[in-house]
Coordinates of C-alpha atoms and ligand atoms in Angstrom, one line a residue:
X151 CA 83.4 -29.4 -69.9
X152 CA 85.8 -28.5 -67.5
X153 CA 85.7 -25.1 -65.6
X154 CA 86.5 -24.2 -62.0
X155 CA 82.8 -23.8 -61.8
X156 CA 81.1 -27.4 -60.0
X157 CA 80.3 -29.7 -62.8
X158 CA 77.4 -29.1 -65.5
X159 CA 75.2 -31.9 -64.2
X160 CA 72.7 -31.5 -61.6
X161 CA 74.1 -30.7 -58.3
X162 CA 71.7 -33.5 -56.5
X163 CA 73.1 -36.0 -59.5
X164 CA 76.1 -35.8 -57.5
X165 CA 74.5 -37.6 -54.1
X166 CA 75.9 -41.3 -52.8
X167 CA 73.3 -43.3 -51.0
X168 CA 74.3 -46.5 -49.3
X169 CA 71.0 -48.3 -48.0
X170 CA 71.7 -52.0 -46.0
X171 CA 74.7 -52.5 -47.8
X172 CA 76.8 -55.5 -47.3
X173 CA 79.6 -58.1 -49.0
X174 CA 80.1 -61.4 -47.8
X175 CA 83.1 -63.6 -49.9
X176 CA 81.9 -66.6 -49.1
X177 CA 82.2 -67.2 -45.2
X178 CA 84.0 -63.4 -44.5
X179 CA 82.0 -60.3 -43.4
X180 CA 83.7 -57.8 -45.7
X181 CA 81.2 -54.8 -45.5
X182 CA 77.7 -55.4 -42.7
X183 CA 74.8 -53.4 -43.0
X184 CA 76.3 -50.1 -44.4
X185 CA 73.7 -47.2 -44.3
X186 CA 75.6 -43.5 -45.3
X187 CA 74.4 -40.5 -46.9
X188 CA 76.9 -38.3 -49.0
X189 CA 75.6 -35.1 -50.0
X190 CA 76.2 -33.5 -53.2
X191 CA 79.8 -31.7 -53.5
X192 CA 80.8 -33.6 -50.0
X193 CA 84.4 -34.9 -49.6
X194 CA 83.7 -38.1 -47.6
X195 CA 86.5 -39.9 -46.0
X196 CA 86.4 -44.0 -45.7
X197 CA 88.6 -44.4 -42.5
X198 CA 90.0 -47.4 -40.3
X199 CA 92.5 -49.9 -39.7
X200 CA 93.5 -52.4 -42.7
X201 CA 90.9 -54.9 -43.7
X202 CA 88.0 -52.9 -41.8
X203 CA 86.0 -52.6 -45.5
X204 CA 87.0 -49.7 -46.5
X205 CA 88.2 -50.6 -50.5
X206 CA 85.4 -53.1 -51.0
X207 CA 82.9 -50.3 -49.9
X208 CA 84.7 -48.0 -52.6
X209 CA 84.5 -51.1 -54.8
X210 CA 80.5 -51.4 -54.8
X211 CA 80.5 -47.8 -55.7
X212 CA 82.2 -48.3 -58.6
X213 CA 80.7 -51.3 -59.7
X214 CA 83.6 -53.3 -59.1
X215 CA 81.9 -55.3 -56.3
X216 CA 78.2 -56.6 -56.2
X217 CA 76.8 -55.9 -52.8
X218 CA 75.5 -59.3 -51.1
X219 CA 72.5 -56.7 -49.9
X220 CA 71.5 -53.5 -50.1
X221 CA 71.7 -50.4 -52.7
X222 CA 73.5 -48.3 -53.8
X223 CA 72.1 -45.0 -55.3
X224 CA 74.1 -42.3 -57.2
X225 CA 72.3 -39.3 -58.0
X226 CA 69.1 -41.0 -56.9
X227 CA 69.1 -43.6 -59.5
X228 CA 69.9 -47.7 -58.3
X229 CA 73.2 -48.3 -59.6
X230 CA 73.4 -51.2 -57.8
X231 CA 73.6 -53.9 -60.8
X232 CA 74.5 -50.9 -63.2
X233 CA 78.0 -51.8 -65.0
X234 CA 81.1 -49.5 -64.1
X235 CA 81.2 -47.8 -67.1
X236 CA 77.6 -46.7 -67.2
X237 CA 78.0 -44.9 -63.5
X238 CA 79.3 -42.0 -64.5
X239 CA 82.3 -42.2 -61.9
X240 CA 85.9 -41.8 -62.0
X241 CA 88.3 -43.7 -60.1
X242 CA 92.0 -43.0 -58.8
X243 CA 93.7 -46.0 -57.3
X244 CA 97.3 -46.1 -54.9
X245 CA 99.3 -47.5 -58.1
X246 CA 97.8 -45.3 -60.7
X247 CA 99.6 -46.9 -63.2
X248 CA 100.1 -44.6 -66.4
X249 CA 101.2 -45.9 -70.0
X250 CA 105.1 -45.6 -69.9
X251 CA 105.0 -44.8 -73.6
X252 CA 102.5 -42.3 -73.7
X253 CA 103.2 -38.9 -73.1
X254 CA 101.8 -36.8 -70.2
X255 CA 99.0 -35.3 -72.3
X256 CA 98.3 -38.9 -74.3
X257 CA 97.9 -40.4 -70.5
X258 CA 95.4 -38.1 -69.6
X259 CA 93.4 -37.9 -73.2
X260 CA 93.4 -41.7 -72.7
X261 CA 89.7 -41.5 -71.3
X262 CA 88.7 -39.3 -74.0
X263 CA 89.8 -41.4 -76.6
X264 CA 88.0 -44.6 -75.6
X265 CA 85.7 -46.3 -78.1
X266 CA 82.7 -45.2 -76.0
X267 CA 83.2 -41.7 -76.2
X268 CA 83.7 -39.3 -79.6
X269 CA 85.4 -36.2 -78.8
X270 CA 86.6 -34.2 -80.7
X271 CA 90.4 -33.7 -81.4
X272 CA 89.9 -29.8 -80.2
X273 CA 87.8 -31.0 -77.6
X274 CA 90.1 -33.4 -76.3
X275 CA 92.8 -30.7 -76.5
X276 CA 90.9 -28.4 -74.4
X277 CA 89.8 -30.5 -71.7
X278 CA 93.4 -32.0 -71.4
X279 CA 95.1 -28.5 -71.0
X280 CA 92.1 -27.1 -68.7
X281 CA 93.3 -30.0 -66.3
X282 CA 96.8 -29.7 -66.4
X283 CA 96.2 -26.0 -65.7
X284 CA 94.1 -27.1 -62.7
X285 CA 96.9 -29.0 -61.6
X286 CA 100.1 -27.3 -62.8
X287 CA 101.2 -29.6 -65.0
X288 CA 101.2 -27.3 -68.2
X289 CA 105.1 -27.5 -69.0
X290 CA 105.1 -31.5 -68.8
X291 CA 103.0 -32.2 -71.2
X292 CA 105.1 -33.5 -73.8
X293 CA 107.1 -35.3 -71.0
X294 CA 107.1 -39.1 -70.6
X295 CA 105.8 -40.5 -67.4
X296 CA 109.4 -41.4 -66.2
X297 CA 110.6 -37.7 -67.1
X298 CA 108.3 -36.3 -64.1
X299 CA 108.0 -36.8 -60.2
X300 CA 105.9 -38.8 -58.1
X301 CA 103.7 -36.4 -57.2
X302 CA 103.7 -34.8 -60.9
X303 CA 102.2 -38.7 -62.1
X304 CA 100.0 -38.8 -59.1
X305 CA 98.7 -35.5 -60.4
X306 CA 98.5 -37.3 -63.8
X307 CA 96.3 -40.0 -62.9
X308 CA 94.0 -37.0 -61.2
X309 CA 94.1 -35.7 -64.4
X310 CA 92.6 -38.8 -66.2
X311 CA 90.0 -38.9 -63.6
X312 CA 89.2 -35.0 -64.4
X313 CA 88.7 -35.2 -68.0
X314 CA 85.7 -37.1 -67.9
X315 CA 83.9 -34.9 -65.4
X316 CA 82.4 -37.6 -63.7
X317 CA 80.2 -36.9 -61.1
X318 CA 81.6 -38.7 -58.4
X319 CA 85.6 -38.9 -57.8
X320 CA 86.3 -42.5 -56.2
X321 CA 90.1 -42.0 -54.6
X322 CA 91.6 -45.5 -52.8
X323 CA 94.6 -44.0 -51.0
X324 CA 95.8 -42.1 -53.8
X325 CA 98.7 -40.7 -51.8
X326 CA 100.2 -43.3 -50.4
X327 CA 103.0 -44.2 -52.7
X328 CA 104.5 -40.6 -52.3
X329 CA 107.2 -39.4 -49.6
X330 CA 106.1 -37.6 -46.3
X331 CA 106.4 -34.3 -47.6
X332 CA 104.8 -35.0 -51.1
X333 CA 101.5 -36.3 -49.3
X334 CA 101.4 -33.3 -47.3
X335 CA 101.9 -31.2 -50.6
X336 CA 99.3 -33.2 -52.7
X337 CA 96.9 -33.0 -49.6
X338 CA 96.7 -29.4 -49.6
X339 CA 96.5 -29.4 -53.5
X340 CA 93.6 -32.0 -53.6
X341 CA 91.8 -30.1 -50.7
X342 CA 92.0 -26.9 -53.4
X343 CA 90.7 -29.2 -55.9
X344 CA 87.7 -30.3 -54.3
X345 CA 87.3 -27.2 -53.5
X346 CA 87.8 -25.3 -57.1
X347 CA 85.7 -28.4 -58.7
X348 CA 82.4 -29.2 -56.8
X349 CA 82.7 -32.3 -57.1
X350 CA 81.7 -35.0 -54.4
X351 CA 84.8 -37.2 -53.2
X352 CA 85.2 -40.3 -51.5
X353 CA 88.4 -41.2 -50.5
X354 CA 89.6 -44.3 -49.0
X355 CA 92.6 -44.0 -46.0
X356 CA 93.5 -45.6 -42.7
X357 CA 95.8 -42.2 -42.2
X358 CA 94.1 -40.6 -39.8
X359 CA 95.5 -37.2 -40.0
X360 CA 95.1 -37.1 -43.6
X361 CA 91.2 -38.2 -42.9
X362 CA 91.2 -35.1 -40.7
X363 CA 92.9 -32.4 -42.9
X364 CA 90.9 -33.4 -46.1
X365 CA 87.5 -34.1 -45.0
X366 CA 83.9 -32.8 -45.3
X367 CA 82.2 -35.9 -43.6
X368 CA 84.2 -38.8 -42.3
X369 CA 83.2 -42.2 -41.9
X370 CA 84.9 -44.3 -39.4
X371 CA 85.0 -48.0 -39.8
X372 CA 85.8 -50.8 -38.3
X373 CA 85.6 -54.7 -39.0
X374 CA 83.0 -54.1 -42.3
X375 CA 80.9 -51.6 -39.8
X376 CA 80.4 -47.8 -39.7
X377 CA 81.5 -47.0 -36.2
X378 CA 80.5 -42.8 -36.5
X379 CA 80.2 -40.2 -39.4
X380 CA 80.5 -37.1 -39.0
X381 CA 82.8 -33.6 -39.1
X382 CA 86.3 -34.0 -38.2
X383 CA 85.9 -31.9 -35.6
X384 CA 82.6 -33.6 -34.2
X385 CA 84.4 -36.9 -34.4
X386 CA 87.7 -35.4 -32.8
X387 CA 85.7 -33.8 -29.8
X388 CA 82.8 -36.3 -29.4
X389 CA 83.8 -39.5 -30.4
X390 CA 80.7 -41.8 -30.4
X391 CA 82.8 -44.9 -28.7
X392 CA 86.0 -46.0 -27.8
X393 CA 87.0 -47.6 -31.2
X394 CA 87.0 -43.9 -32.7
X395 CA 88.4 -41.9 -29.9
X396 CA 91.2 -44.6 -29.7
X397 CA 91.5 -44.3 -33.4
X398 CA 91.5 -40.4 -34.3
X399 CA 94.7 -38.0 -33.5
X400 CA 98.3 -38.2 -32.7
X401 CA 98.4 -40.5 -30.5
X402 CA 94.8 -40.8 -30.1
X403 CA 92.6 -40.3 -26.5
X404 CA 93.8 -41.3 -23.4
X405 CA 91.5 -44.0 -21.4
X406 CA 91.2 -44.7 -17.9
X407 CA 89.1 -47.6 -16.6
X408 CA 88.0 -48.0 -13.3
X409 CA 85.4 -47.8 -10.7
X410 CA 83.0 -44.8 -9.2
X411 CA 83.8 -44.2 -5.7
X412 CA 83.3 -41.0 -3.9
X413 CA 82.3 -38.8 -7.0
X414 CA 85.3 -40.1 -8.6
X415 CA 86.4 -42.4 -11.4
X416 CA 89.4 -44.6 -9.2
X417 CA 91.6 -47.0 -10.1
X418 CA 95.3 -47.2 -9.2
X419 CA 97.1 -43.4 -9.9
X420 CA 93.5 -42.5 -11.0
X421 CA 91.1 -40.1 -9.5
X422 CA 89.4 -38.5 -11.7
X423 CA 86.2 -36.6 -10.9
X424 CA 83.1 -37.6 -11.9
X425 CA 80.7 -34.6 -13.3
X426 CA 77.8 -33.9 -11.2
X427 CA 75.1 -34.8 -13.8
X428 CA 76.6 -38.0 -15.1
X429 CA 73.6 -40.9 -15.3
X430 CA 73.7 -42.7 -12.2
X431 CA 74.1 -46.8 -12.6
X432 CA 76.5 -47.4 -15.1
X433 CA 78.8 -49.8 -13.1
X434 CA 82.2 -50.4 -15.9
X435 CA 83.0 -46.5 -16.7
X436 CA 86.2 -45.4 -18.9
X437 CA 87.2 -41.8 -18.9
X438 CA 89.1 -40.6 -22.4
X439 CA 91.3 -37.1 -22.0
X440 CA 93.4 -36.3 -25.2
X441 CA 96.8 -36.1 -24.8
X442 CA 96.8 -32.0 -25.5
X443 CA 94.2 -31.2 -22.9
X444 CA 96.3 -32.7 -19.4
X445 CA 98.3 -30.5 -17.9
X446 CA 100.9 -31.1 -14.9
X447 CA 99.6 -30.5 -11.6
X448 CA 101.0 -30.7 -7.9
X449 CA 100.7 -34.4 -6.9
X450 CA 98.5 -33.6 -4.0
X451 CA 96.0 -31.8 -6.3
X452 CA 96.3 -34.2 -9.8
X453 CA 93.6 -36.6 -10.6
X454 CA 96.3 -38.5 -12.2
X455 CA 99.6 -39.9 -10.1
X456 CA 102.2 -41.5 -12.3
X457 CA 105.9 -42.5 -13.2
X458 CA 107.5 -40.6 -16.5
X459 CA 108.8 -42.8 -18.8
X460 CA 109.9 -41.0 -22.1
X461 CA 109.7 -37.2 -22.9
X462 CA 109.8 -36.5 -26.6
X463 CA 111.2 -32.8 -28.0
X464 CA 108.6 -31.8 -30.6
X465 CA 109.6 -28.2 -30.8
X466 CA 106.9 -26.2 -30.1
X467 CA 105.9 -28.7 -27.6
X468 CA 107.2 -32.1 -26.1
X469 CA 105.6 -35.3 -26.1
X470 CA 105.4 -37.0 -22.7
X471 CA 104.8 -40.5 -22.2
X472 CA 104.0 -41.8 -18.0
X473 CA 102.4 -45.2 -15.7
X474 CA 99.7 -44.4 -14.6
X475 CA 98.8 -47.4 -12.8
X476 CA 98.3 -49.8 -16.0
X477 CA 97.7 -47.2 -18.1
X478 CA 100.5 -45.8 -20.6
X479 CA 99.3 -42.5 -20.8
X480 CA 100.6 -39.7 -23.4
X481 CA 100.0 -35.9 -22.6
X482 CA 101.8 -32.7 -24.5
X483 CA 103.7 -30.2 -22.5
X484 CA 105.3 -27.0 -22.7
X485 CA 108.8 -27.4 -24.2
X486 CA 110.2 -25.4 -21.5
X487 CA 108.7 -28.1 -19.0
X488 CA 111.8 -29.9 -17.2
X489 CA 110.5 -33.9 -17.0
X490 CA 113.0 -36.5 -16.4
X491 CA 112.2 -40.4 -17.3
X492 CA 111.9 -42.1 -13.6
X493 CA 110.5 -38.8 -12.3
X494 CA 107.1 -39.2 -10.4
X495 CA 104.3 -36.6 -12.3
X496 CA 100.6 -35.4 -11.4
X497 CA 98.3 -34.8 -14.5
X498 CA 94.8 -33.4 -14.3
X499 CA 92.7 -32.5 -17.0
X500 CA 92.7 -29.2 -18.3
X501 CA 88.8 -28.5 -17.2
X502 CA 86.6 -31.2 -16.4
X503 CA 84.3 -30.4 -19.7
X504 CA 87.7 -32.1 -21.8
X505 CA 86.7 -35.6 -20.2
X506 CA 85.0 -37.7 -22.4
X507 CA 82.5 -40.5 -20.5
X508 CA 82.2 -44.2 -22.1
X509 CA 80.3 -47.2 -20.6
X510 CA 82.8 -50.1 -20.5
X511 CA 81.2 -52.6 -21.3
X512 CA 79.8 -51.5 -24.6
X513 CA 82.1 -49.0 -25.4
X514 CA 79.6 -46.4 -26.2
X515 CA 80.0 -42.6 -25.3
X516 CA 77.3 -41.5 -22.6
X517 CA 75.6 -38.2 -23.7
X518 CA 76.9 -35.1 -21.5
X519 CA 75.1 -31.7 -22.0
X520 CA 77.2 -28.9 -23.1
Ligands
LIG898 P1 93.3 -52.1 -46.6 O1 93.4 -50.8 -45.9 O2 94.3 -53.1 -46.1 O3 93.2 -52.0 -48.1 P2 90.4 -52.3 -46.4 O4 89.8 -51.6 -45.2 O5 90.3 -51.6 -47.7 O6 91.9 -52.8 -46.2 P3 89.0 -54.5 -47.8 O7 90.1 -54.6 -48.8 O8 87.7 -53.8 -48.1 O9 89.6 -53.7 -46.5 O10 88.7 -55.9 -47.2 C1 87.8 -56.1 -46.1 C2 87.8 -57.6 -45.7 O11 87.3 -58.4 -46.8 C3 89.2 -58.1 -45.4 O12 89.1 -59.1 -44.3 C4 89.6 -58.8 -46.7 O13 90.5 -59.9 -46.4 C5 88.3 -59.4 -47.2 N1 88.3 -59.5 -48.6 C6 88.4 -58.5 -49.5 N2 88.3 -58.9 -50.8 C7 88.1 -60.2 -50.7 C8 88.0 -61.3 -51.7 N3 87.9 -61.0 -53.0 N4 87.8 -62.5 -51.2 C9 87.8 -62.8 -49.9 N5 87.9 -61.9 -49.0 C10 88.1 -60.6 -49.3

């Protein structure tokens, strides 16, 4: 049944458990040695670059794949050789492809009306207007597909998925066909619908920002391996190595390589200063300073010297873009900030506890207290 209430089943029915998971096709590493743990009601972002593992992982959810190792446990059962129909998952792909002929309410009864399943006429009347009253789609529904917006089918296909009250959504960069200001508008209207249904979400994106808007938990990977999961905001402000700070915001963390000297990190235009209780011995150290938290100081007093080379108008700020020694580094500033392209600039951080510390060889972050 579908209410605004979570879903009838058993909220811990609703868990995804990766153990040791990993796909090889043939002599490609797909997914290696996946471990993750998605609580009940979580949304739970898949993030990274193309080709990082991110749809084959979605894939083995669904039964689409067969891991190479591993399980895969929904709800606490082993559904790791279970068939996708028997999983008790719904899916919503990037081309969500809905039946051209079929009226807005046939598309979304279409789940309803499988062999498998015996509902009802009433039943399937009533679940199909609950969710296009969840997702406004109430006056369309005697519209064909091609009678209604993008984001009116993309809300469609969520539609589908919601009739069958799965209990796990499966979403592979659902948005990704719509127009800037349609993803931003479905964002906020999935974010509501997580939030009005209970129901635990894994979605699949390499965007970044919509990773950081949507999510409960994200996962970060890279080249078939989980780099960090966590909070947005944990992953924002402590990124575990320099794949993920590089990776996360707009444009992601600044990094500065170099060597200790004199309590400071230096390389050319670079002297930043090192914090007091900062393990001793690490030779290869990067600093990372995102771009919002460096402001412009006096040349004699910055721990960074450099040449401007672009200045962007953002409106309520600008985006600035300088050498600093090898190092194109991107900081925001005031609006009212003048900054010329050629001009010679001083950057520091705007307190020393904004620095973030990574060994360079391995790329890992190095714990700092506070
Ligand atoms: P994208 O964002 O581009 O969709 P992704 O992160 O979802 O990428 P996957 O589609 O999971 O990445 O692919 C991971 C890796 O596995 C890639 O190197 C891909 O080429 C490879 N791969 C995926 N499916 C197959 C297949 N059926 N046979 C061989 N290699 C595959």
């Amino acid at each position: 049944m579908l209410s605004p209430t979570p879903p009838q089943t058993g909220s811990s029915a609703r868990s995804v458990k990766f153990i040791d998971v990993a796909k090889r096709f043939g002599p490609v590493t797909a997914v290696a040695d996946v471990n993750l743990d998605i609580a009940p009601g979580q949304f739970v972002t898949l993030l990274g670059p193309s080709g990082c593992g991110k749809s084959t992982t979605l894939g083995m959810i669904a039964g689409l794949e067969l891991p190479s190792q591993g399980q895969i446990l929904i709800g606490g059962r082993d559904v790791t050789t279970v068939a996708p129909a028997d999983r008790d998952i719904a899916m919503v792909f990037q081309s969500y492809a809905l039946y051209p002929h079929l009226t807005i309410f046939e598309n979304i009864a279409f789940p309803l009306r499988a062999r498998r399943r015996r509902t009802s006429e009433a039943e399937v009347s009533r679940k199909v207007r609950d969710a296009a009253t969840m997702l406004g789609l109430d006056a369309l529904l005697e519209r064909l597909p091609r009678e209604i917006s993008g984001g009116q089918r993309q809300r469609v296909a969520l539609g589908r998925a919601m009739v069958r009250t799965p209990t796990v959504y499966l979403l592979d960069e659902p948005l990704s066909n719509l127009d800037q200001q349609l993803r931003v508008q479905m964002r906020s209207e999935l974010k509501d619908l997580h939030q009005r249904l209970g129901a635990t979400m894994l979605y699949v994106t390499h965007d970044q920002g919509e990773a950081m808007t949507l999510s409960d938990v994200i996962a970060v990977m890279s080249a078939g391996r989980i780099e960090q999961v966590g909070p947005p905001r944990e992953l924002y402000d402590r990124p575990a190595n320099l794949f993920v700070a590089r990776f996360l915001g707009e444009p992601g963390m600044n990094i500065f390589a170099g060597d200790r000297a004199d309590g400071r990190l230096r390389s050319p235009g670079v002297a930043i200063a090192l914090p007091p209780d900062l393990p001793a011995g690490a030779a290869g150290l990067c600093a990372g300073i995102r771009p919002e938290d460096l402001v412009v100081s006096t040349e004699k007093d910055a721990e960074l010297t450099g040449t401007v080379r672009t200045v962007e108008f953002l409106g309520s700020r600008s985006l600035m873009r300088a050498d600093i020694g090898e190092t194109l580094v991107t900081a925001f500033l005031p609006p009212d900030l003048q900054c010329e392209p050629g001009q010679s600039i001083g950057l520091s951080p705007s307190s020393p506890s904004r620095v973030r510390w990574f060994d360079a060889g391995s790329g890992a972050a190095i714990a700092q207290p506070g």
